XYZ file of N, CA and C in Angstrom:
246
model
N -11.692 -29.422 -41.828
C -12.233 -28.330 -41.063
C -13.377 -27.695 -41.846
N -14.631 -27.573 -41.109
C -15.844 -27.091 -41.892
C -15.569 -25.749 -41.390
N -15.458 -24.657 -42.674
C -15.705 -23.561 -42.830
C -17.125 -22.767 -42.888
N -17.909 -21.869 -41.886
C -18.970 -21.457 -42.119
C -18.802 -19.842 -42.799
N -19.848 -20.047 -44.056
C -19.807 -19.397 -45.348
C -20.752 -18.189 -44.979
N -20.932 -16.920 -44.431
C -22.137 -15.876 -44.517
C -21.914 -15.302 -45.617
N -23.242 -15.198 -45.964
C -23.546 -14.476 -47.181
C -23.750 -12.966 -46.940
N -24.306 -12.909 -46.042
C -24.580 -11.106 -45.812
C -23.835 -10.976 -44.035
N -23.411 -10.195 -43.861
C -23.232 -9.818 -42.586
C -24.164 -8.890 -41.748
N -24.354 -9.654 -40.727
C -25.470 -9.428 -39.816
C -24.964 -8.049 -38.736
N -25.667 -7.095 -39.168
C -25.086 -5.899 -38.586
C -25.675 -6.106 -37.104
N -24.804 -5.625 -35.560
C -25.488 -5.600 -34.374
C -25.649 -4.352 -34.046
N -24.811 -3.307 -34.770
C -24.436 -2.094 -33.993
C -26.138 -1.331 -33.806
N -26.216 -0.356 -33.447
C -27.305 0.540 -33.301
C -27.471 1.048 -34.449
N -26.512 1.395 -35.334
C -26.939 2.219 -36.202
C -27.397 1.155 -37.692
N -28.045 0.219 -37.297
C -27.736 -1.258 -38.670
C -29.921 -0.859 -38.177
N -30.077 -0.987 -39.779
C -31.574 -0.893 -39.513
C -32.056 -2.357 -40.534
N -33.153 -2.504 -39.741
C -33.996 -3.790 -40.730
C -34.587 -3.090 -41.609
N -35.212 -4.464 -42.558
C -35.911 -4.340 -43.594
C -37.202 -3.431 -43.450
N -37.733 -4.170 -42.078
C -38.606 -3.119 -41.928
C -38.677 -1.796 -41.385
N -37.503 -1.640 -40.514
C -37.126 -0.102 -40.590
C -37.041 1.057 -41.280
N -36.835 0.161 -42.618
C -36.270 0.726 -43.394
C -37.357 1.579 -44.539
N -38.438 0.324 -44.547
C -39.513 0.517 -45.378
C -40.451 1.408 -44.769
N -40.599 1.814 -43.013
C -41.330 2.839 -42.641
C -40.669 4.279 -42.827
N -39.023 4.566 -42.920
C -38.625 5.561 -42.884
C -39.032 5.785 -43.832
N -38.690 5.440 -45.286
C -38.906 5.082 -46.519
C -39.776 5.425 -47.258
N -41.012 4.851 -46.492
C -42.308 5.211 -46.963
C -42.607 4.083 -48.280
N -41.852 2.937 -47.991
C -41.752 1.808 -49.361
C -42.568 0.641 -48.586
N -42.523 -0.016 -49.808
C -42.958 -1.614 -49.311
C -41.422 -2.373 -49.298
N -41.613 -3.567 -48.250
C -40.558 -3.865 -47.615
C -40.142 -4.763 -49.046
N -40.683 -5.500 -49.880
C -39.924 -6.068 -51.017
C -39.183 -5.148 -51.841
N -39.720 -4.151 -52.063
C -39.126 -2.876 -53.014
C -37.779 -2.373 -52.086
N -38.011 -2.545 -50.809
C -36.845 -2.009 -50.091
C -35.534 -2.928 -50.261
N -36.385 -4.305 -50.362
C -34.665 -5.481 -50.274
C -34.348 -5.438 -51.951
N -35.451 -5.187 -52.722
C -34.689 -5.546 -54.425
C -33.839 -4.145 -54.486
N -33.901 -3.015 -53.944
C -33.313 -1.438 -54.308
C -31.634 -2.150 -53.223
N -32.595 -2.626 -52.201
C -30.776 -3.207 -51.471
C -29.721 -4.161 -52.397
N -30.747 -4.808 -53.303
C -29.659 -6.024 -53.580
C -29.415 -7.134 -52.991
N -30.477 -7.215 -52.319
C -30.346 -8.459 -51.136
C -31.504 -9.591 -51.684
N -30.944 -11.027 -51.434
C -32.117 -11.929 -51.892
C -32.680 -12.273 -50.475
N -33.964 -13.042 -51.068
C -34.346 -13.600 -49.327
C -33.718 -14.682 -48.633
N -33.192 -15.655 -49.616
C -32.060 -16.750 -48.943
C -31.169 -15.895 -47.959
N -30.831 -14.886 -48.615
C -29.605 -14.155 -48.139
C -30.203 -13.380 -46.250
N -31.223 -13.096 -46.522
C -31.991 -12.343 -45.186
C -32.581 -13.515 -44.420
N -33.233 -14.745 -45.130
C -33.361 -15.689 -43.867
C -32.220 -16.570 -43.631
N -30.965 -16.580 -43.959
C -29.784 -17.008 -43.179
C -29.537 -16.192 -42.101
N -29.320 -14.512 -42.820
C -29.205 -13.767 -41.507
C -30.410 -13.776 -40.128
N -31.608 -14.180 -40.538
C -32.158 -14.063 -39.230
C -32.253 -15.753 -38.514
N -31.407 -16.646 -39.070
C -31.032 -17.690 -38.595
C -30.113 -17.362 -37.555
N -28.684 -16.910 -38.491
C -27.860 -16.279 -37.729
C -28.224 -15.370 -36.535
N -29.059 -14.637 -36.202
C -29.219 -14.225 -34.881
C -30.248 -14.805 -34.372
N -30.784 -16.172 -34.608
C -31.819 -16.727 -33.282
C -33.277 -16.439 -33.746
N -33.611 -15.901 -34.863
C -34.797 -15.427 -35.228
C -35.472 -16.651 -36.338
N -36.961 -16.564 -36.313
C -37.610 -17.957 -37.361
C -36.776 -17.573 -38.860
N -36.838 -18.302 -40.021
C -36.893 -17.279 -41.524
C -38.143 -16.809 -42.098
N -39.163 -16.702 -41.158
C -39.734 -15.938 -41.084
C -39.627 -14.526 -41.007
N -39.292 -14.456 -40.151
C -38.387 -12.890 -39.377
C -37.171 -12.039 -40.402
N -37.418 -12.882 -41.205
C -35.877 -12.248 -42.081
C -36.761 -10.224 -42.487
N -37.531 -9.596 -42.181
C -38.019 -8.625 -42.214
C -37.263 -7.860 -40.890
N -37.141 -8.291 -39.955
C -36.520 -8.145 -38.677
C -34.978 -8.023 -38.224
N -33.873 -8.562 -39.398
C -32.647 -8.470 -39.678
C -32.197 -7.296 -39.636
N -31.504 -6.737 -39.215
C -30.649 -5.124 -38.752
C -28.864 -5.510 -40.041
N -29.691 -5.325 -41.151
C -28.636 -5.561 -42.275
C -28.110 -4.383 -42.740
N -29.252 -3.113 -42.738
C -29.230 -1.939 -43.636
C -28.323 -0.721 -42.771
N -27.515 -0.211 -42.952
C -26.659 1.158 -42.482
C -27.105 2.355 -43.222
N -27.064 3.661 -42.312
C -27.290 4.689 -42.338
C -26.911 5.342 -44.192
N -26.069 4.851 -44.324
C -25.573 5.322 -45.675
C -26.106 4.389 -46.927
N -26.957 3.379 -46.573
C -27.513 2.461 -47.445
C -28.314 3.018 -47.535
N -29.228 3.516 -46.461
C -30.610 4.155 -46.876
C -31.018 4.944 -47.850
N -29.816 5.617 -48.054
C -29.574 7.157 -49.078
C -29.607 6.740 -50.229
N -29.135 5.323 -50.355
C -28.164 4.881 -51.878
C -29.890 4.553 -52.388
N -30.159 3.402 -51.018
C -31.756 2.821 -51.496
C -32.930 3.491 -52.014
N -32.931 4.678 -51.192
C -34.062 5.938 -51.415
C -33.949 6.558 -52.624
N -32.874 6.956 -53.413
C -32.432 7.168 -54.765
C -32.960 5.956 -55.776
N -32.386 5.063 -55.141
C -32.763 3.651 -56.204
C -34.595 3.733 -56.629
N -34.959 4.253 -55.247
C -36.485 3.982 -55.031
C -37.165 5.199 -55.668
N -36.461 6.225 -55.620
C -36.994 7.548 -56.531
C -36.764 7.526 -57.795
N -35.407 6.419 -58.403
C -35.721 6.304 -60.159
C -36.668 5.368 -60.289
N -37.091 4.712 -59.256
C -38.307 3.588 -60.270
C -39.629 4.066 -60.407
N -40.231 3.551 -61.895
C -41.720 4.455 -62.138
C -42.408 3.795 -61.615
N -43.636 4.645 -61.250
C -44.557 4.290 -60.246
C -45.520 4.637 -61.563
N -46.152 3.346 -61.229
C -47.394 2.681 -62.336
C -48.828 3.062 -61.469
């Protein structure tokens, strides 16, 4: 029996924001937004496999929750800006 393995879980609800959602609330660039998540890009273009999207699109993934944002935005306020 082949077992299928997700690496990240693909949020559907309303309140699950993408990468790039995330980076306009944010006010970040969308790479700075997935390294403060912890997320690799293998990991975001499976998920936008997983819902029907190119891996291209992995910017487009609804991975991030309301309470991630907070953790991320902190992450993003200790790093120095050069």
């Amino acid at each position: 029996m082949n077992r299928k393995q997700d690496s990240i879980p693909v949020q559907r609800q309303a309140d699950a924001y993408t990468i790039n959602q995330a980076a306009d609330l944010l006010g970040a660039d969308t790479d700075d937004v997935i390294d403060s998540a912890g997320l690799t890009l293998g990991e975001l273009e499976l998920g936008a496999v997983e819902i029907g999207l190119s891996v291209t699109d992995y910017r487009n993934v609804p991975v991030l929750r309301a309470h991630e944002l907070a953790v991320i935005a902190s992450r993003l306020d200790a790093q120095p800006y050069l």
